[in-house]
Amino acid sequence: MQVKIFEDHPELSATVAREIQELVQAKPNTILCMASGETPRLTCQLLVQMIRSGKTDISQLHFIGLDEWVGIEPGNSGSCHYFFQHELITPLGLREDQVHLFDGMSTDLQAECKKMDETIDRLGGIDLIVAGIGMNGHIGFNEPGISPDLYSHVAQLDETTLTVGQKYFDSPTRLQEGITLGLKHLLNARKAILIANGKKKAEVIRSAVRETVSNHLPATIMQTHSNGFIMVDKEAASLL
Ligand code: F6R
């Protein structure tokens, strides 16, 4: 794993967006997986601009959503679905068959997990995963204590995730579970980039980079990824 430090969030986001665009140019049938949330929003916006202005062929691209809140409608602006739809799917004009998102409203969440795992297998595996990091060190909804051997699964959300997660919603929202790709997907991805910005992420980034790999802080698993990168701005790197 390598750590890369950038001046600020815009520089970090532009670098990641450019990297995604270059990957898609080199491999038009790229399988891209991304997290939603505050950290990757600018990356998504810059990627849309770059793809449009570079006239990059995205007709064979497949997009996989990293996770979703269970029980939250896709039309709810706090859902991951809403984020992906508004930041990537609609602006890029991705077809339905190119997009693979968890249905957090499904009455059979195990079947959703199985479908996602089978889709990833059928497509030949994830080329690039761009993930964020939670204040508790989660990646996706791989919460502290999670087994690194899991593929897609339903997660009981940790207290920190339940509290911090309210920031995405217009009004107080009952959250309990998430559905997420597992750490095994992260490790199997041909490349994994974890991004973080801002002072508030400095402590958890320090732990992810410096502490012994342990499922108590799921993001430490990045240390074991042979093509893994932690890309942060100066503020998030301030305790390294
Ligand atoms: C969301 C996701 C989460 C976030 C993490 C950081 O799809 O996978 O793990 O990446 O909670 O969220 P932000 O970027 O909002 O600080």
PDB file of C-alpha atoms and ligand atoms in Angstrom:
ATOM      1  CA  MET A   1       0.000   0.000   0.000  1.00  0.00           C
ATOM      2  CA  GLN A   2       1.174   3.502  -0.780  1.00  0.00           C
ATOM      3  CA  VAL A   3       0.126   6.789   0.792  1.00  0.00           C
ATOM      4  CA  LYS A   4      -0.203   9.841  -1.456  1.00  0.00           C
ATOM      5  CA  ILE A   5      -0.711  13.304  -0.029  1.00  0.00           C
ATOM      6  CA  PHE A   6      -2.297  16.174  -1.948  1.00  0.00           C
ATOM      7  CA  GLU A   7      -2.499  19.884  -1.281  1.00  0.00           C
ATOM      8  CA  ASP A   8      -6.264  19.949  -0.838  1.00  0.00           C
ATOM      9  CA  HIS A   9      -9.533  18.177  -1.616  1.00  0.00           C
ATOM     10  CA  PRO A  10      -9.834  19.605  -5.166  1.00  0.00           C
ATOM     11  CA  GLU A  11      -6.330  18.406  -6.087  1.00  0.00           C
ATOM     12  CA  LEU A  12      -7.006  14.974  -4.598  1.00  0.00           C
ATOM     13  CA  SER A  13     -10.362  14.721  -6.378  1.00  0.00           C
ATOM     14  CA  ALA A  14      -8.940  15.819  -9.741  1.00  0.00           C
ATOM     15  CA  THR A  15      -6.178  13.216  -9.494  1.00  0.00           C
ATOM     16  CA  VAL A  16      -8.587  10.396  -8.714  1.00  0.00           C
ATOM     17  CA  ALA A  17     -11.001  11.506 -11.443  1.00  0.00           C
ATOM     18  CA  ARG A  18      -8.162  11.634 -13.990  1.00  0.00           C
ATOM     19  CA  GLU A  19      -7.016   8.191 -12.929  1.00  0.00           C
ATOM     20  CA  ILE A  20     -10.515   6.774 -13.448  1.00  0.00           C
ATOM     21  CA  GLN A  21     -10.799   8.443 -16.846  1.00  0.00           C
ATOM     22  CA  GLU A  22      -7.390   7.118 -17.945  1.00  0.00           C
ATOM     23  CA  LEU A  23      -8.338   3.639 -16.808  1.00  0.00           C
ATOM     24  CA  VAL A  24     -11.576   3.733 -18.805  1.00  0.00           C
ATOM     25  CA  GLN A  25      -9.684   5.013 -21.852  1.00  0.00           C
ATOM     26  CA  ALA A  26      -7.185   2.160 -21.582  1.00  0.00           C
ATOM     27  CA  LYS A  27      -9.825  -0.466 -20.730  1.00  0.00           C
ATOM     28  CA  PRO A  28     -13.255   0.560 -22.007  1.00  0.00           C
ATOM     29  CA  ASN A  29     -14.939  -2.364 -20.238  1.00  0.00           C
ATOM     30  CA  THR A  30     -13.673  -1.210 -16.837  1.00  0.00           C
ATOM     31  CA  ILE A  31     -15.566  -2.426 -13.773  1.00  0.00           C
ATOM     32  CA  LEU A  32     -15.598   0.577 -11.471  1.00  0.00           C
ATOM     33  CA  CYS A  33     -16.875   0.523  -7.911  1.00  0.00           C
ATOM     34  CA  MET A  34     -17.309   3.686  -5.893  1.00  0.00           C
ATOM     35  CA  ALA A  35     -18.534   4.802  -2.500  1.00  0.00           C
ATOM     36  CA  SER A  36     -21.018   7.622  -2.106  1.00  0.00           C
ATOM     37  CA  GLY A  37     -20.661  10.382   0.488  1.00  0.00           C
ATOM     38  CA  GLU A  38     -19.027  13.761   0.940  1.00  0.00           C
ATOM     39  CA  THR A  39     -15.504  12.665   0.075  1.00  0.00           C
ATOM     40  CA  PRO A  40     -16.050  11.312  -3.483  1.00  0.00           C
ATOM     41  CA  ARG A  41     -18.678  13.876  -4.576  1.00  0.00           C
ATOM     42  CA  LEU A  42     -16.147  16.219  -6.166  1.00  0.00           C
ATOM     43  CA  THR A  43     -14.314  13.292  -7.786  1.00  0.00           C
ATOM     44  CA  CYS A  44     -17.599  12.243  -9.409  1.00  0.00           C
ATOM     45  CA  GLN A  45     -18.320  15.780 -10.618  1.00  0.00           C
ATOM     46  CA  LEU A  46     -14.842  16.201 -12.095  1.00  0.00           C
ATOM     47  CA  LEU A  47     -14.997  12.742 -13.660  1.00  0.00           C
ATOM     48  CA  VAL A  48     -18.255  13.638 -15.413  1.00  0.00           C
ATOM     49  CA  GLN A  49     -16.627  16.821 -16.806  1.00  0.00           C
ATOM     50  CA  MET A  50     -13.501  14.948 -17.932  1.00  0.00           C
ATOM     51  CA  ILE A  51     -15.455  12.157 -19.585  1.00  0.00           C
ATOM     52  CA  ARG A  52     -17.687  14.644 -21.375  1.00  0.00           C
ATOM     53  CA  SER A  53     -14.884  16.910 -22.569  1.00  0.00           C
ATOM     54  CA  GLY A  54     -12.577  14.005 -23.447  1.00  0.00           C
ATOM     55  CA  LYS A  55     -15.413  12.223 -25.251  1.00  0.00           C
ATOM     56  CA  THR A  56     -14.326   9.061 -23.433  1.00  0.00           C
ATOM     57  CA  ASP A  57     -16.181   5.962 -24.603  1.00  0.00           C
ATOM     58  CA  ILE A  58     -18.124   4.709 -21.588  1.00  0.00           C
ATOM     59  CA  SER A  59     -20.471   2.411 -23.497  1.00  0.00           C
ATOM     60  CA  GLN A  60     -18.810  -0.694 -22.025  1.00  0.00           C
ATOM     61  CA  LEU A  61     -18.170   0.642 -18.520  1.00  0.00           C
ATOM     62  CA  HIS A  62     -19.866  -1.105 -15.603  1.00  0.00           C
ATOM     63  CA  PHE A  63     -20.538   0.786 -12.415  1.00  0.00           C
ATOM     64  CA  ILE A  64     -20.998  -0.902  -9.040  1.00  0.00           C
ATOM     65  CA  GLY A  65     -22.296   0.937  -5.977  1.00  0.00           C
ATOM     66  CA  LEU A  66     -20.301   0.021  -2.887  1.00  0.00           C
ATOM     67  CA  ASP A  67     -23.184   0.002  -0.429  1.00  0.00           C
ATOM     68  CA  GLU A  68     -26.657   1.137   0.592  1.00  0.00           C
ATOM     69  CA  TRP A  69     -28.689   1.867   3.711  1.00  0.00           C
ATOM     70  CA  VAL A  70     -31.250  -0.863   4.338  1.00  0.00           C
ATOM     71  CA  GLY A  71     -34.848   0.384   4.324  1.00  0.00           C
ATOM     72  CA  ILE A  72     -34.104   3.715   2.657  1.00  0.00           C
ATOM     73  CA  GLU A  73     -35.958   4.438  -0.603  1.00  0.00           C
ATOM     74  CA  PRO A  74     -33.810   5.178  -3.664  1.00  0.00           C
ATOM     75  CA  GLY A  75     -35.635   8.509  -4.029  1.00  0.00           C
ATOM     76  CA  ASN A  76     -34.518   9.620  -0.551  1.00  0.00           C
ATOM     77  CA  SER A  77     -31.746  12.180  -1.048  1.00  0.00           C
ATOM     78  CA  GLY A  78     -29.731  10.512   1.733  1.00  0.00           C
ATOM     79  CA  SER A  79     -29.594   7.159  -0.033  1.00  0.00           C
ATOM     80  CA  CYS A  80     -26.487   5.978  -1.826  1.00  0.00           C
ATOM     81  CA  HIS A  81     -28.715   5.245  -4.823  1.00  0.00           C
ATOM     82  CA  TYR A  82     -29.726   8.910  -5.009  1.00  0.00           C
ATOM     83  CA  PHE A  83     -26.090   9.991  -4.849  1.00  0.00           C
ATOM     84  CA  PHE A  84     -24.969   7.624  -7.637  1.00  0.00           C
ATOM     85  CA  GLN A  85     -27.987   8.524  -9.765  1.00  0.00           C
ATOM     86  CA  HIS A  86     -27.432  12.275  -9.483  1.00  0.00           C
ATOM     87  CA  GLU A  87     -23.640  12.407  -9.492  1.00  0.00           C
ATOM     88  CA  LEU A  88     -22.807   9.729 -12.053  1.00  0.00           C
ATOM     89  CA  ILE A  89     -25.559   7.681 -13.667  1.00  0.00           C
ATOM     90  CA  THR A  90     -27.734  10.487 -15.046  1.00  0.00           C
ATOM     91  CA  PRO A  91     -24.905  12.934 -15.917  1.00  0.00           C
ATOM     92  CA  LEU A  92     -22.993  10.178 -17.727  1.00  0.00           C
ATOM     93  CA  GLY A  93     -26.118   8.688 -19.284  1.00  0.00           C
ATOM     94  CA  LEU A  94     -25.211   5.182 -18.118  1.00  0.00           C
ATOM     95  CA  ARG A  95     -27.677   2.521 -19.274  1.00  0.00           C
ATOM     96  CA  GLU A  96     -29.521   0.387 -16.737  1.00  0.00           C
ATOM     97  CA  ASP A  97     -27.516  -2.702 -17.749  1.00  0.00           C
ATOM     98  CA  GLN A  98     -24.273  -0.874 -16.927  1.00  0.00           C
ATOM     99  CA  VAL A  99     -25.271  -0.054 -13.359  1.00  0.00           C
ATOM    100  CA  HIS A 100     -25.314  -2.434 -10.404  1.00  0.00           C
ATOM    101  CA  LEU A 101     -26.651  -1.032  -7.138  1.00  0.00           C
ATOM    102  CA  PHE A 102     -27.901  -2.770  -4.023  1.00  0.00           C
ATOM    103  CA  ASP A 103     -31.642  -2.485  -3.492  1.00  0.00           C
ATOM    104  CA  GLY A 104     -31.847  -1.557   0.177  1.00  0.00           C
ATOM    105  CA  MET A 105     -35.651  -1.934   0.009  1.00  0.00           C
ATOM    106  CA  SER A 106     -35.507  -5.565  -1.085  1.00  0.00           C
ATOM    107  CA  THR A 107     -37.468  -8.033   1.022  1.00  0.00           C
ATOM    108  CA  ASP A 108     -34.719 -10.570   0.315  1.00  0.00           C
ATOM    109  CA  LEU A 109     -31.430  -8.908   1.186  1.00  0.00           C
ATOM    110  CA  GLN A 110     -29.520 -12.193   1.039  1.00  0.00           C
ATOM    111  CA  ALA A 111     -30.644 -12.571  -2.573  1.00  0.00           C
ATOM    112  CA  GLU A 112     -29.413  -8.997  -3.219  1.00  0.00           C
ATOM    113  CA  CYS A 113     -25.999  -9.954  -1.846  1.00  0.00           C
ATOM    114  CA  LYS A 114     -25.896 -13.104  -3.951  1.00  0.00           C
ATOM    115  CA  LYS A 115     -26.921 -11.171  -7.067  1.00  0.00           C
ATOM    116  CA  MET A 116     -24.165  -8.604  -6.510  1.00  0.00           C
ATOM    117  CA  ASP A 117     -21.489 -11.254  -5.925  1.00  0.00           C
ATOM    118  CA  GLU A 118     -22.578 -13.133  -9.032  1.00  0.00           C
ATOM    119  CA  THR A 119     -22.605  -9.942 -11.105  1.00  0.00           C
ATOM    120  CA  ILE A 120     -19.055  -9.083 -10.041  1.00  0.00           C
ATOM    121  CA  ASP A 121     -17.903 -12.617 -10.861  1.00  0.00           C
ATOM    122  CA  ARG A 122     -19.682 -12.617 -14.219  1.00  0.00           C
ATOM    123  CA  LEU A 123     -18.084  -9.286 -15.179  1.00  0.00           C
ATOM    124  CA  GLY A 124     -14.628 -10.605 -14.331  1.00  0.00           C
ATOM    125  CA  GLY A 125     -13.969  -8.766 -11.078  1.00  0.00           C
ATOM    126  CA  ILE A 126     -13.577  -5.149 -10.034  1.00  0.00           C
ATOM    127  CA  ASP A 127     -10.819  -3.175 -11.761  1.00  0.00           C
ATOM    128  CA  LEU A 128     -10.873  -0.173  -9.476  1.00  0.00           C
ATOM    129  CA  ILE A 129     -12.613   0.502  -6.204  1.00  0.00           C
ATOM    130  CA  VAL A 130     -12.666   4.050  -4.852  1.00  0.00           C
ATOM    131  CA  ALA A 131     -13.741   3.977  -1.215  1.00  0.00           C
ATOM    132  CA  GLY A 132     -14.057   6.462   1.605  1.00  0.00           C
ATOM    133  CA  ILE A 133     -13.343   5.919   5.280  1.00  0.00           C
ATOM    134  CA  GLY A 134     -15.795   6.347   8.137  1.00  0.00           C
ATOM    135  CA  MET A 135     -14.930   8.029  11.425  1.00  0.00           C
ATOM    136  CA  ASN A 136     -14.814   4.522  12.931  1.00  0.00           C
ATOM    137  CA  GLY A 137     -12.529   3.207  10.209  1.00  0.00           C
ATOM    138  CA  HIS A 138     -15.241   1.488   8.211  1.00  0.00           C
ATOM    139  CA  ILE A 139     -14.975   0.947   4.468  1.00  0.00           C
ATOM    140  CA  GLY A 140     -18.341   0.703   2.779  1.00  0.00           C
ATOM    141  CA  PHE A 141     -20.429  -0.660   5.626  1.00  0.00           C
ATOM    142  CA  ASN A 142     -17.705  -3.016   6.784  1.00  0.00           C
ATOM    143  CA  GLU A 143     -17.975  -2.027  10.394  1.00  0.00           C
ATOM    144  CA  PRO A 144     -15.457  -2.596  13.217  1.00  0.00           C
ATOM    145  CA  GLY A 145     -15.228  -6.301  14.044  1.00  0.00           C
ATOM    146  CA  ILE A 146     -16.139  -7.473  10.535  1.00  0.00           C
ATOM    147  CA  SER A 147     -14.521 -10.569   9.057  1.00  0.00           C
ATOM    148  CA  PRO A 148     -12.115  -9.787   6.197  1.00  0.00           C
ATOM    149  CA  ASP A 149     -13.333 -12.951   4.447  1.00  0.00           C
ATOM    150  CA  LEU A 150     -16.819 -11.718   3.643  1.00  0.00           C
ATOM    151  CA  TYR A 151     -18.184 -10.789   0.233  1.00  0.00           C
ATOM    152  CA  SER A 152     -21.500  -8.900   0.040  1.00  0.00           C
ATOM    153  CA  HIS A 153     -23.410  -8.933   3.285  1.00  0.00           C
ATOM    154  CA  VAL A 154     -25.918  -7.157   5.478  1.00  0.00           C
ATOM    155  CA  ALA A 155     -24.283  -5.229   8.298  1.00  0.00           C
ATOM    156  CA  GLN A 156     -25.567  -4.076  11.668  1.00  0.00           C
ATOM    157  CA  LEU A 157     -24.402  -0.490  11.720  1.00  0.00           C
ATOM    158  CA  ASP A 158     -22.094   0.714  14.432  1.00  0.00           C
ATOM    159  CA  GLU A 159     -23.181   3.604  16.716  1.00  0.00           C
ATOM    160  CA  THR A 160     -20.733   5.983  15.017  1.00  0.00           C
ATOM    161  CA  THR A 161     -22.118   5.160  11.573  1.00  0.00           C
ATOM    162  CA  LEU A 162     -25.698   5.648  12.785  1.00  0.00           C
ATOM    163  CA  THR A 163     -24.866   9.048  14.255  1.00  0.00           C
ATOM    164  CA  VAL A 164     -22.557  10.350  11.511  1.00  0.00           C
ATOM    165  CA  GLY A 165     -24.911   8.944   8.837  1.00  0.00           C
ATOM    166  CA  GLN A 166     -27.598  11.470   9.796  1.00  0.00           C
ATOM    167  CA  LYS A 167     -25.588  14.113   7.920  1.00  0.00           C
ATOM    168  CA  TYR A 168     -26.835  12.718   4.599  1.00  0.00           C
ATOM    169  CA  PHE A 169     -30.535  13.068   5.457  1.00  0.00           C
ATOM    170  CA  ASP A 170     -32.825  16.113   5.445  1.00  0.00           C
ATOM    171  CA  SER A 171     -34.517  15.031   8.671  1.00  0.00           C
ATOM    172  CA  PRO A 172     -33.732  12.562  11.487  1.00  0.00           C
ATOM    173  CA  THR A 173     -33.863   9.109   9.895  1.00  0.00           C
ATOM    174  CA  ARG A 174     -34.012   5.696  11.502  1.00  0.00           C
ATOM    175  CA  LEU A 175     -30.983   3.751  10.308  1.00  0.00           C
ATOM    176  CA  GLN A 176     -30.071   0.298  11.482  1.00  0.00           C
ATOM    177  CA  GLU A 177     -28.520  -1.866   8.815  1.00  0.00           C
ATOM    178  CA  GLY A 178     -26.510  -1.488   5.655  1.00  0.00           C
ATOM    179  CA  ILE A 179     -25.904  -3.739   2.668  1.00  0.00           C
ATOM    180  CA  THR A 180     -22.363  -3.648   1.386  1.00  0.00           C
ATOM    181  CA  LEU A 181     -19.615  -5.240  -0.632  1.00  0.00           C
ATOM    182  CA  GLY A 182     -17.242  -7.063   1.689  1.00  0.00           C
ATOM    183  CA  LEU A 183     -13.572  -6.576   2.433  1.00  0.00           C
ATOM    184  CA  LYS A 184     -12.905  -9.625   0.285  1.00  0.00           C
ATOM    185  CA  HIS A 185     -14.155  -7.625  -2.707  1.00  0.00           C
ATOM    186  CA  LEU A 186     -11.810  -4.801  -1.739  1.00  0.00           C
ATOM    187  CA  LEU A 187      -8.849  -7.153  -1.500  1.00  0.00           C
ATOM    188  CA  ASN A 188      -9.760  -8.861  -4.781  1.00  0.00           C
ATOM    189  CA  ALA A 189     -10.089  -5.580  -6.683  1.00  0.00           C
ATOM    190  CA  ARG A 190      -7.208  -5.087  -9.100  1.00  0.00           C
ATOM    191  CA  LYS A 191      -6.686  -1.631  -7.609  1.00  0.00           C
ATOM    192  CA  ALA A 192      -8.100  -0.011  -4.484  1.00  0.00           C
ATOM    193  CA  ILE A 193      -7.964   3.672  -3.607  1.00  0.00           C
ATOM    194  CA  LEU A 194      -9.137   4.932  -0.251  1.00  0.00           C
ATOM    195  CA  ILE A 195      -9.692   8.686  -0.187  1.00  0.00           C
ATOM    196  CA  ALA A 196     -10.097  11.070   2.735  1.00  0.00           C
ATOM    197  CA  ASN A 197      -9.943  14.787   3.276  1.00  0.00           C
ATOM    198  CA  GLY A 198     -10.180  17.284   6.087  1.00  0.00           C
ATOM    199  CA  LYS A 199      -8.881  17.528   9.655  1.00  0.00           C
ATOM    200  CA  LYS A 200     -11.721  15.429  11.042  1.00  0.00           C
ATOM    201  CA  LYS A 201     -10.334  12.373   9.197  1.00  0.00           C
ATOM    202  CA  ALA A 202      -6.732  12.904  10.412  1.00  0.00           C
ATOM    203  CA  GLU A 203      -6.968  10.596  13.439  1.00  0.00           C
ATOM    204  CA  VAL A 204      -8.665   7.716  11.624  1.00  0.00           C
ATOM    205  CA  ILE A 205      -6.208   8.023   8.717  1.00  0.00           C
ATOM    206  CA  ARG A 206      -3.328   7.871  11.174  1.00  0.00           C
ATOM    207  CA  SER A 207      -4.803   4.674  12.636  1.00  0.00           C
ATOM    208  CA  ALA A 208      -5.494   3.136   9.205  1.00  0.00           C
ATOM    209  CA  VAL A 209      -1.901   3.735   8.078  1.00  0.00           C
ATOM    210  CA  ARG A 210       0.067   3.231  11.290  1.00  0.00           C
ATOM    211  CA  GLU A 211      -1.810   0.677  13.396  1.00  0.00           C
ATOM    212  CA  THR A 212      -1.484  -3.087  13.128  1.00  0.00           C
ATOM    213  CA  VAL A 213      -3.924  -4.623  10.668  1.00  0.00           C
ATOM    214  CA  SER A 214      -7.006  -5.625  12.624  1.00  0.00           C
ATOM    215  CA  ASN A 215     -10.715  -5.940  12.008  1.00  0.00           C
ATOM    216  CA  HIS A 216     -11.263  -3.495  14.880  1.00  0.00           C
ATOM    217  CA  LEU A 217     -10.331  -0.850  12.319  1.00  0.00           C
ATOM    218  CA  PRO A 218     -11.429  -2.314   8.966  1.00  0.00           C
ATOM    219  CA  ALA A 219      -9.501   0.291   6.933  1.00  0.00           C
ATOM    220  CA  THR A 220      -6.190  -1.142   8.167  1.00  0.00           C
ATOM    221  CA  ILE A 221      -6.825  -3.914   5.653  1.00  0.00           C
ATOM    222  CA  MET A 222      -5.708  -1.465   2.978  1.00  0.00           C
ATOM    223  CA  GLN A 223      -2.155  -2.083   4.238  1.00  0.00           C
ATOM    224  CA  THR A 224      -2.384  -5.615   2.867  1.00  0.00           C
ATOM    225  CA  HIS A 225      -3.618  -4.674  -0.624  1.00  0.00           C
ATOM    226  CA  SER A 226      -0.833  -5.226  -3.153  1.00  0.00           C
ATOM    227  CA  ASN A 227      -2.155  -2.419  -5.353  1.00  0.00           C
ATOM    228  CA  GLY A 228      -3.715  -0.275  -2.651  1.00  0.00           C
ATOM    229  CA  PHE A 229      -3.421   3.486  -2.245  1.00  0.00           C
ATOM    230  CA  ILE A 230      -4.504   5.799   0.530  1.00  0.00           C
ATOM    231  CA  MET A 231      -4.883   9.212  -1.070  1.00  0.00           C
ATOM    232  CA  VAL A 232      -5.490  12.107   1.287  1.00  0.00           C
ATOM    233  CA  ASP A 233      -5.255  15.859   1.447  1.00  0.00           C
ATOM    234  CA  LYS A 234      -2.759  17.603   3.745  1.00  0.00           C
ATOM    235  CA  GLU A 235      -5.316  18.045   6.508  1.00  0.00           C
ATOM    236  CA  ALA A 236      -6.243  14.363   6.625  1.00  0.00           C
ATOM    237  CA  ALA A 237      -2.515  13.539   6.523  1.00  0.00           C
ATOM    238  CA  SER A 238      -1.659  15.944   9.340  1.00  0.00           C
ATOM    239  CA  LEU A 239      -1.147  13.204  11.971  1.00  0.00           C
ATOM    240  CA  LEU A 240       0.918  10.864   9.819  1.00  0.00           C
TER     241      LEU A 240
HETATM  242  C1  F6R B   1     -20.681   5.391   1.538  1.00  0.00           C
HETATM  243  C2  F6R B   1     -19.602   4.583   2.149  1.00  0.00           C
HETATM  244  C3  F6R B   1     -19.032   5.008   3.458  1.00  0.00           C
HETATM  245  C4  F6R B   1     -18.332   6.363   3.320  1.00  0.00           C
HETATM  246  C5  F6R B   1     -17.683   6.810   4.630  1.00  0.00           C
HETATM  247  C6  F6R B   1     -17.137   8.223   4.529  1.00  0.00           C
HETATM  248  O1  F6R B   1     -21.104   4.835   0.333  1.00  0.00           O
HETATM  249  O2  F6R B   1     -19.205   3.580   1.608  1.00  0.00           O
HETATM  250  O3  F6R B   1     -18.138   4.036   3.930  1.00  0.00           O
HETATM  251  O4  F6R B   1     -17.349   6.258   2.326  1.00  0.00           O
HETATM  252  O5  F6R B   1     -18.592   6.752   5.681  1.00  0.00           O
HETATM  253  O6  F6R B   1     -18.183   9.099   4.236  1.00  0.00           O
HETATM  254  P1  F6R B   1     -17.899  10.612   3.862  1.00  0.00           P
HETATM  255  O7  F6R B   1     -17.191  10.636   2.575  1.00  0.00           O
HETATM  256  O8  F6R B   1     -19.291  11.237   3.762  1.00  0.00           O
HETATM  257  O9  F6R B   1     -17.098  11.180   4.978  1.00  0.00           O
END
